[in-house]
Amino acid sequence: MPSLSHSLTRRQLISAATLSALGGAALAQSPATWPTRAVKFIVPFPPGGPVDTTARIATQKLGEIWGQPVVIDNRAGAGGVVGASAAAKEAADGYNFFVGSIHHSVNPWLMGKLPYDIEKDFVPVSFGAMFPIFLVAHPSVPANNVQELITLSKKGTVLSYGSSGNGGGTHLAGELFNMEAGTQLQHIPYKGSAPAMTDLLGGQIQLMFADAPSALQHIKSGRVKVLGVASKKRSSMLPNVPTIAESGGLTNYEAYSWAALFAPAKTPENVLKKLNVDFNTALSDPAVKQRLIDAGAEGDAGSSEDMRKRLQGELQKWKKVIETAGIKAG
């Protein structure tokens, strides 16, 4: 039978080890030392796309700031639902995050019941980047600005526009345009931006609401005409191109694709605050800004409250568009 002094020593050692473990966990979550190991970011799209590329650029800088590895976990499928569902189930321990996109504000209305709740299962950390959408036309279209296009459409000219897919950001940009301008542009969905752009270049369709990565090279080469950018402000990528709002007199028109950072609900608040600060630092780095622009994105972080309000606005806007246009998941 062990001696009393030996038993006390063992209890003391166990107690000390327990306190040490707890202290280590607390330390790992403290703003001063977090993170102490690899951090994972779930991206709900395949490698190589705009959201994935943006996430890799930003998180690479975060890894440099932290001195810790970052892992991009691509969980593609069902228009972002597979990745979001996986992210919602991850441990809220400060080492799992989610890179959401415009689909995060569209899927509740497009797909009905989801295996997660956007507002209950996620907390916004920060906006990340905007992908400008440009309204471009085949050179044969007899319109050189948005107002001329609206007039042409209202005179009865049948005009079709391509998009990257049914219910995607470029499709919704076109339907919002129809609502605001009173036009009846006909939507032609494609399986991605590349085949849509191919048909636009070939004259099979007349128009396209195209994201920057798809459109810029063809705008600069003159193979397509650019009529306007769909965001509220002019794009730094093409500052001489007017917005659709100013060129067409559509004061309420605004559309863009985006990427933003979310965390599983109940992630420690101090971790969220530090991540927001570090993420803003990463996106303000000149080299990161340029890499994002080269990838067709404009970095734009901000506070978690800004992102919460932005998400609410996106949810309300696209709910109206989807219901008015009768859009169903493709």
Short mmCIF file of C-alpha atoms in Angstrom, two decimals, residues 130 132 134 212 216 220 229 231 233-241 243 289-290 292-294 296-299:
data_model
loop_
_atom_site.label_atom_id
_atom_site.label_comp_id
_atom_site.label_asym_id
_atom_site.label_seq_id
_atom_site.Cartn_x
_atom_site.Cartn_y
_atom_site.Cartn_z
CA MET A 130 -15.95 41.97 -53.78
CA PRO A 132 -17.24 43.32 -59.58
CA PHE A 134 -19.61 44.00 -65.54
CA ALA A 212 -14.23 40.41 -63.31
CA LEU A 216 -11.46 41.81 -67.87
CA LYS A 220 -9.27 45.20 -72.45
CA VAL A 229 -20.24 47.93 -63.68
CA SER A 231 -21.55 47.89 -58.08
CA LYS A 233 -19.04 52.62 -56.96
CA ARG A 234 -16.82 52.42 -59.99
CA SER A 235 -14.31 49.61 -59.95
CA SER A 236 -10.64 50.36 -59.40
CA MET A 237 -9.96 47.78 -62.11
CA LEU A 238 -11.71 49.89 -64.77
CA PRO A 239 -12.21 53.34 -63.22
CA ASN A 240 -13.38 54.91 -66.49
CA VAL A 241 -16.34 52.55 -66.76
CA THR A 243 -21.74 52.20 -62.88
CA LYS A 289 -4.34 44.07 -52.43
CA GLN A 290 -2.51 43.79 -55.74
CA LEU A 292 -6.46 40.22 -55.21
CA ILE A 293 -6.91 42.77 -58.00
CA ASP A 294 -4.90 40.52 -60.33
CA GLY A 296 -10.37 39.94 -60.20
CA ALA A 297 -11.24 40.81 -56.60
CA GLU A 298 -11.23 44.01 -54.56
CA GLY A 299 -10.26 43.43 -50.93
#
